[in-house]
Short mmCIF file of C-alpha atoms in Angstrom, two decimals:
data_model
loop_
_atom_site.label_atom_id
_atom_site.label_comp_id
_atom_site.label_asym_id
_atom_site.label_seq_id
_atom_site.Cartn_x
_atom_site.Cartn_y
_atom_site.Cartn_z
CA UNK A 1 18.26 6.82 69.02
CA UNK A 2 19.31 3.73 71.31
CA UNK A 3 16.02 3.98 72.64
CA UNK A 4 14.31 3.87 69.60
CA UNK A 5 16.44 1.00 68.17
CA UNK A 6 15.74 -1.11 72.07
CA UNK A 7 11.79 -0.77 70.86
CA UNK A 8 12.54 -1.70 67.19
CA UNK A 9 13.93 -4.86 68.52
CA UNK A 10 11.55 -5.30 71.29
CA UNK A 11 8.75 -5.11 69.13
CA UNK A 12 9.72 -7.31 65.92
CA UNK A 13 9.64 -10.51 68.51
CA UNK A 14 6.13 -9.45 69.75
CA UNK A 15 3.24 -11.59 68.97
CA UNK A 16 1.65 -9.28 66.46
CA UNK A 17 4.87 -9.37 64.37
CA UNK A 18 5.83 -12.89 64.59
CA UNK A 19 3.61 -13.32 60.91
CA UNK A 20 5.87 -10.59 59.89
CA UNK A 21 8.28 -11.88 60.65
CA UNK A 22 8.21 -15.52 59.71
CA UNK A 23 6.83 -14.58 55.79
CA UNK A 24 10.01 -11.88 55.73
CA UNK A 25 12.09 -14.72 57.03
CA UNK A 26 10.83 -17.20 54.32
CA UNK A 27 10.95 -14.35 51.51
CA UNK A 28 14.53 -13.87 52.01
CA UNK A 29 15.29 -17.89 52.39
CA UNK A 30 14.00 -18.00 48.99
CA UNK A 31 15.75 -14.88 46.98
CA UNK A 32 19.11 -16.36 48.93
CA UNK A 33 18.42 -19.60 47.73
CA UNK A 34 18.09 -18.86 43.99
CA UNK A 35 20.51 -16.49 44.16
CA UNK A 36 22.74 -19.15 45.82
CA UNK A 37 21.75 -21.67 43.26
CA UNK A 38 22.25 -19.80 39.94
CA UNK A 39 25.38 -18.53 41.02
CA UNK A 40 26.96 -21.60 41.54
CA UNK A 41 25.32 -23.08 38.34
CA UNK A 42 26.84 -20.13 36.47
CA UNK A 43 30.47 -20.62 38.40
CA UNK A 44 30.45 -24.40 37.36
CA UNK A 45 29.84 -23.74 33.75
CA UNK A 46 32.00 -20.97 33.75
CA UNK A 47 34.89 -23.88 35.47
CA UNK A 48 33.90 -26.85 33.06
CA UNK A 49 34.12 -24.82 30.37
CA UNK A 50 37.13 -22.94 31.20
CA UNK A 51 38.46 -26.79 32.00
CA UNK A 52 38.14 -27.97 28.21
CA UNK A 53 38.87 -24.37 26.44
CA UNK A 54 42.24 -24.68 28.44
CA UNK A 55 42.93 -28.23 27.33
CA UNK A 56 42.78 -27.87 23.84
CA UNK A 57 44.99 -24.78 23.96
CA UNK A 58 47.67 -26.71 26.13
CA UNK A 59 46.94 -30.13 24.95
CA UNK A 60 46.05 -33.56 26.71
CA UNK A 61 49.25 -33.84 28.95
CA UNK A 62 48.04 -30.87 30.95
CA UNK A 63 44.37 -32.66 31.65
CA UNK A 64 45.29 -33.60 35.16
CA UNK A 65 46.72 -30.38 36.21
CA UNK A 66 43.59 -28.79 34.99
CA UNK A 67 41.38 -30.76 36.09
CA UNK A 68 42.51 -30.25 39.70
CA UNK A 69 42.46 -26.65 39.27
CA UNK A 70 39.10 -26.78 38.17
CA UNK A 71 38.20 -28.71 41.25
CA UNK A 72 39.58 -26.04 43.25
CA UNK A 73 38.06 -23.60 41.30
CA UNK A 74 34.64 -25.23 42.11
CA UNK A 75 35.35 -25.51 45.67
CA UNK A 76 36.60 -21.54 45.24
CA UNK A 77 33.22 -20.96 43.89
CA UNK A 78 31.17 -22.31 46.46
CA UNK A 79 33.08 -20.38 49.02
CA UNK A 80 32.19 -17.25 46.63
CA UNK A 81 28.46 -18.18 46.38
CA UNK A 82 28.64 -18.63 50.79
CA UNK A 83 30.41 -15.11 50.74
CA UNK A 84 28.42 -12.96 48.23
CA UNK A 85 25.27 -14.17 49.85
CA UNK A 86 26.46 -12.55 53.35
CA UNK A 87 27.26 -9.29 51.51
CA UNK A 88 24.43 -9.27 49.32
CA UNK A 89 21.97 -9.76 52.25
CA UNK A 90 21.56 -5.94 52.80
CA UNK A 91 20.29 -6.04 49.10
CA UNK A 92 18.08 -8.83 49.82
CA UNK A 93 16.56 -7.57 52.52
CA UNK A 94 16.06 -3.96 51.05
CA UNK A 95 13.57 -6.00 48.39
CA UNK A 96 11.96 -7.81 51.12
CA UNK A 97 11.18 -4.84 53.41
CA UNK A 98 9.69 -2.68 50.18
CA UNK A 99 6.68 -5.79 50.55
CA UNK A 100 6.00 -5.26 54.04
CA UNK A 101 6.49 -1.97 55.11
CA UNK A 102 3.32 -0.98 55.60
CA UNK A 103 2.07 -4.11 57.78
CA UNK A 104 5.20 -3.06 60.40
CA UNK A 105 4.58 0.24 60.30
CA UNK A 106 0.94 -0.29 60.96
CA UNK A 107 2.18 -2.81 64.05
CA UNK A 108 4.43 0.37 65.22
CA UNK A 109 2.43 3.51 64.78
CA UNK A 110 -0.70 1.83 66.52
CA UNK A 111 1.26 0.75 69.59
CA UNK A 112 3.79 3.56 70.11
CA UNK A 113 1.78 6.57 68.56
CA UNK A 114 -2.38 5.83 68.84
CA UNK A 115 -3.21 9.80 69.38
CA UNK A 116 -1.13 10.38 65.93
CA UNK A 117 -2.71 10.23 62.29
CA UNK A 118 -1.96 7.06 61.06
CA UNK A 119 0.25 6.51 57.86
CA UNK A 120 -1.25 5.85 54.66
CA UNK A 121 -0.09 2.88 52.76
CA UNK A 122 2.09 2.71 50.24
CA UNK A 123 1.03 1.45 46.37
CA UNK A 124 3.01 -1.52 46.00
CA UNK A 125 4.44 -0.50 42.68
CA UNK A 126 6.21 2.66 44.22
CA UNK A 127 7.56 0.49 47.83
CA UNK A 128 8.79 -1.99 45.04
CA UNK A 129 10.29 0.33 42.97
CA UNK A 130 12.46 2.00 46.03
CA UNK A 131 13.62 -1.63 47.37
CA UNK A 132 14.58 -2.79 43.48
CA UNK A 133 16.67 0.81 43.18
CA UNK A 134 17.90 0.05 46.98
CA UNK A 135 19.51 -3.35 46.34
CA UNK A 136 20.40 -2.57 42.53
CA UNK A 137 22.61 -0.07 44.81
CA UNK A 138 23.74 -2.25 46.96
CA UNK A 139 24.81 -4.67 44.46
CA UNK A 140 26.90 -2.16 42.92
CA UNK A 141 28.58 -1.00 45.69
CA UNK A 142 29.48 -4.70 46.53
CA UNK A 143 31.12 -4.96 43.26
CA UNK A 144 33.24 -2.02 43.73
CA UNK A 145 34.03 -2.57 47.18
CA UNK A 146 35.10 -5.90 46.60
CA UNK A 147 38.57 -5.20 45.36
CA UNK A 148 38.91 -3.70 48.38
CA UNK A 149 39.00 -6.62 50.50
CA UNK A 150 42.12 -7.53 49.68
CA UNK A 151 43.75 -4.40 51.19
CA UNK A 152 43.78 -4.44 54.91
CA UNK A 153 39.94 -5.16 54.91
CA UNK A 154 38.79 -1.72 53.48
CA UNK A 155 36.32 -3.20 51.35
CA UNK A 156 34.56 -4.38 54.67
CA UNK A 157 34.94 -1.28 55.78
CA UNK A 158 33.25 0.64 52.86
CA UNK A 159 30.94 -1.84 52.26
CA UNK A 160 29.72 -1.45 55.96
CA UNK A 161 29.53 2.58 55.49
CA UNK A 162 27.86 2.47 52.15
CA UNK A 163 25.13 -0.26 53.62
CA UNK A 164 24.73 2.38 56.67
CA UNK A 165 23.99 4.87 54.18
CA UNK A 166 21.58 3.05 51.50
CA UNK A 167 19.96 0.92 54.07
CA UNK A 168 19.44 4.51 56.42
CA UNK A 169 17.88 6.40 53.42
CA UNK A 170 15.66 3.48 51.55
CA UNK A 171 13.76 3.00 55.59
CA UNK A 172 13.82 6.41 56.53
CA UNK A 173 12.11 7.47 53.39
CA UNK A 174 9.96 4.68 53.20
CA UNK A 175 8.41 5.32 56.42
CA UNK A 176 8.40 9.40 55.82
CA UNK A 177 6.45 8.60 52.53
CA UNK A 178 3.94 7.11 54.90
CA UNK A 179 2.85 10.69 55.45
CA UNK A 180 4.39 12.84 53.36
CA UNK A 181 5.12 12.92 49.18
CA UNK A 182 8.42 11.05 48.15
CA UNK A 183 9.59 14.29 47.11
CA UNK A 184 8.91 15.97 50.70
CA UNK A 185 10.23 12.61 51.90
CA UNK A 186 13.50 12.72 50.45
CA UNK A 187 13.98 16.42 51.24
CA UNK A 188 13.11 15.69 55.24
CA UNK A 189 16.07 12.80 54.54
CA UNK A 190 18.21 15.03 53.08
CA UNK A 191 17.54 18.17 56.00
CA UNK A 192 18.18 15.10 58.73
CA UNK A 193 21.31 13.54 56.71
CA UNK A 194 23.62 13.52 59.83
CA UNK A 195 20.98 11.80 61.83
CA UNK A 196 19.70 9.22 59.48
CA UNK A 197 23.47 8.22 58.67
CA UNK A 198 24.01 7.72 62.20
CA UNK A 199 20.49 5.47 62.02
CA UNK A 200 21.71 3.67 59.78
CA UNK A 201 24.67 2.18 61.15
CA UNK A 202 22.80 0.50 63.90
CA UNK A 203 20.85 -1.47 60.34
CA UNK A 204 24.49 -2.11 58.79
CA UNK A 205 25.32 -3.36 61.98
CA UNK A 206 21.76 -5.85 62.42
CA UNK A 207 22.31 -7.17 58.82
CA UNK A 208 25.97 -8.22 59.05
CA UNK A 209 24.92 -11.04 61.72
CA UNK A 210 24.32 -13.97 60.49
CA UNK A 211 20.98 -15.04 60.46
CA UNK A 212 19.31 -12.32 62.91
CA UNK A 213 19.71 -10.44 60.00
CA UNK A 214 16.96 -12.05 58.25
CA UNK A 215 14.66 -10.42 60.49
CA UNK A 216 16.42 -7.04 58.96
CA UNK A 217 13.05 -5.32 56.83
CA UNK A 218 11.57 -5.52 60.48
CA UNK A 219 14.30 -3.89 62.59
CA UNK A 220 14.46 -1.19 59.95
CA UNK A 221 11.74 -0.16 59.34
CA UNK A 222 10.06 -0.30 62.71
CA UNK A 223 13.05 1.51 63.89
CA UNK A 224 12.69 4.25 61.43
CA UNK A 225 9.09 4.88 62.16
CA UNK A 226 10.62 6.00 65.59
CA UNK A 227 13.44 7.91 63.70
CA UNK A 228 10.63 9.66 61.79
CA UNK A 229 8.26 10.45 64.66
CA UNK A 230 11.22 11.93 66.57
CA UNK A 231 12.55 14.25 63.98
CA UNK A 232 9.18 15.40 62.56
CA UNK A 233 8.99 16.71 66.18
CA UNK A 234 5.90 16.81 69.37
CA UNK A 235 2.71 15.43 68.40
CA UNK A 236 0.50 18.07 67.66
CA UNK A 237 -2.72 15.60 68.82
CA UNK A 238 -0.71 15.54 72.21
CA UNK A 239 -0.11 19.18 72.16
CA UNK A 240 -3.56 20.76 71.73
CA UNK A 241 -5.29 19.35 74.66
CA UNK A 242 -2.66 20.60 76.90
CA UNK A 243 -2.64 24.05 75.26
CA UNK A 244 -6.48 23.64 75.70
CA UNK A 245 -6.64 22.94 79.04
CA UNK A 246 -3.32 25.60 79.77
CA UNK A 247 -5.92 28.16 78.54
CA UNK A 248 -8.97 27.31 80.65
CA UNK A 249 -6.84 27.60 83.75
CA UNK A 250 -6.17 31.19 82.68
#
């Protein structure tokens, strides 16, 4: 598995990948910065009108006390937006990688594996589809684990497990789906749970640093091609022509 992750990274800085690489980059740049925008659009409203609401109920002599709250309630907020943009990378990035998995896959499977079949593409709707469902996830489990936080950092600490787990099962599959149906796909998942888990925490751990994790849809998926060619087991193409030639001999 460390093996497979050294070639994941080895490979996303390669020249083939760097156009990968720099359109994922710029992708995720965007989504952050919209998401970054309208959330602190919707925080300031949310303060300015909280600001005037509050001063009619308590009356004019309070306007300078609230008005300083709301200015730390703005400065709260753009801590907030800085924050939820770290934890809501995985989700970002789960989008992101359902648009290129089949160009780093491709990259992978004809370096690493050239005597195997290669994968067949995905349709776009159905990669889509699984990243939307994957960070719809992730957002949810960000909301739930951020009560959390404030007790002895277990919200970190779920929030990491749960991103091992979602990010570990939306790559897996999507490179299994490569060559099998997403039904056969989820079952292989669900036979190699253990393993894929254990995958996945070397993702959770990639997309909690700060900006390598950008480069997060690469890592994971070209390290899950690996994690998919080593559990579906030998290479039959590899296999045949030593059996072949074992049988000659004889």
């Amino acid at each position: 598995m460390l093996a497979a992750a050294v070639k994941a990274l080895s490979q996303i800085l390669s020249p083939p990948m760097r156009s990968i690489l720099w359109r994922s980059i710029g992708l995720a740049l965007v989504l952050i910065t919209v998401l970054a925008i309208g959330l602190q659009r919707l925080l300031s409203w949310f303060a300015d009108t909280g600001e005037v609401w509050a001063e009619g109920m308590l009356g004019p002599n309070f306007h300078s006390t609230l008005h300083v709250l709301s200015w730390i309630v703005s400065i709260s907020a753009g801590l907030g937006v800085v924050l939820g943009g770290i934890f809501l990378m995985p989700a970002i990035t789960s989008l992101v990688a359902s648009l290129f998995v089949d160009d780093v896959a491709d990259h992978v499977e004809r370096e690493h594996y050239p005597a195997d079949h290669p994968g067949v593409a995905l349709p776009v709707t159905l990669a889509t589809i699984e990243g939307v469902k994957t960070a719809l996830l992730t957002i949810l489990v960000y909301l739930v684990a951020l009560p959390f936080v404030l007790f002895a950092g277990a919200g970190f600490i779920i929030f990491f497990i749960a991103t091992a787990w979602l990010l570990g099962r939306e790559y897996f599959e999507l490179a299994a789906m490569r060559f099998r149906s997403p039904d056969d796909a989820k079952a292989m998942r669900k036979e190699n749970a253990a393993t894929v888990f254990t995958a996945g925490l070397f993702i959770a751990a990639f997309v909690s640093i700060p900006i390598v994790n950008l480069a997060t849809p690469l890592f994971g998926m070209a390290f899950m091609v690996h994690m998919y060619k080593r559990l579906s087991g030998p290479r039959r193409e590899l296999i045949e022509p030593a059996r072949r030639t074992n049988v000659s001999s004889v």
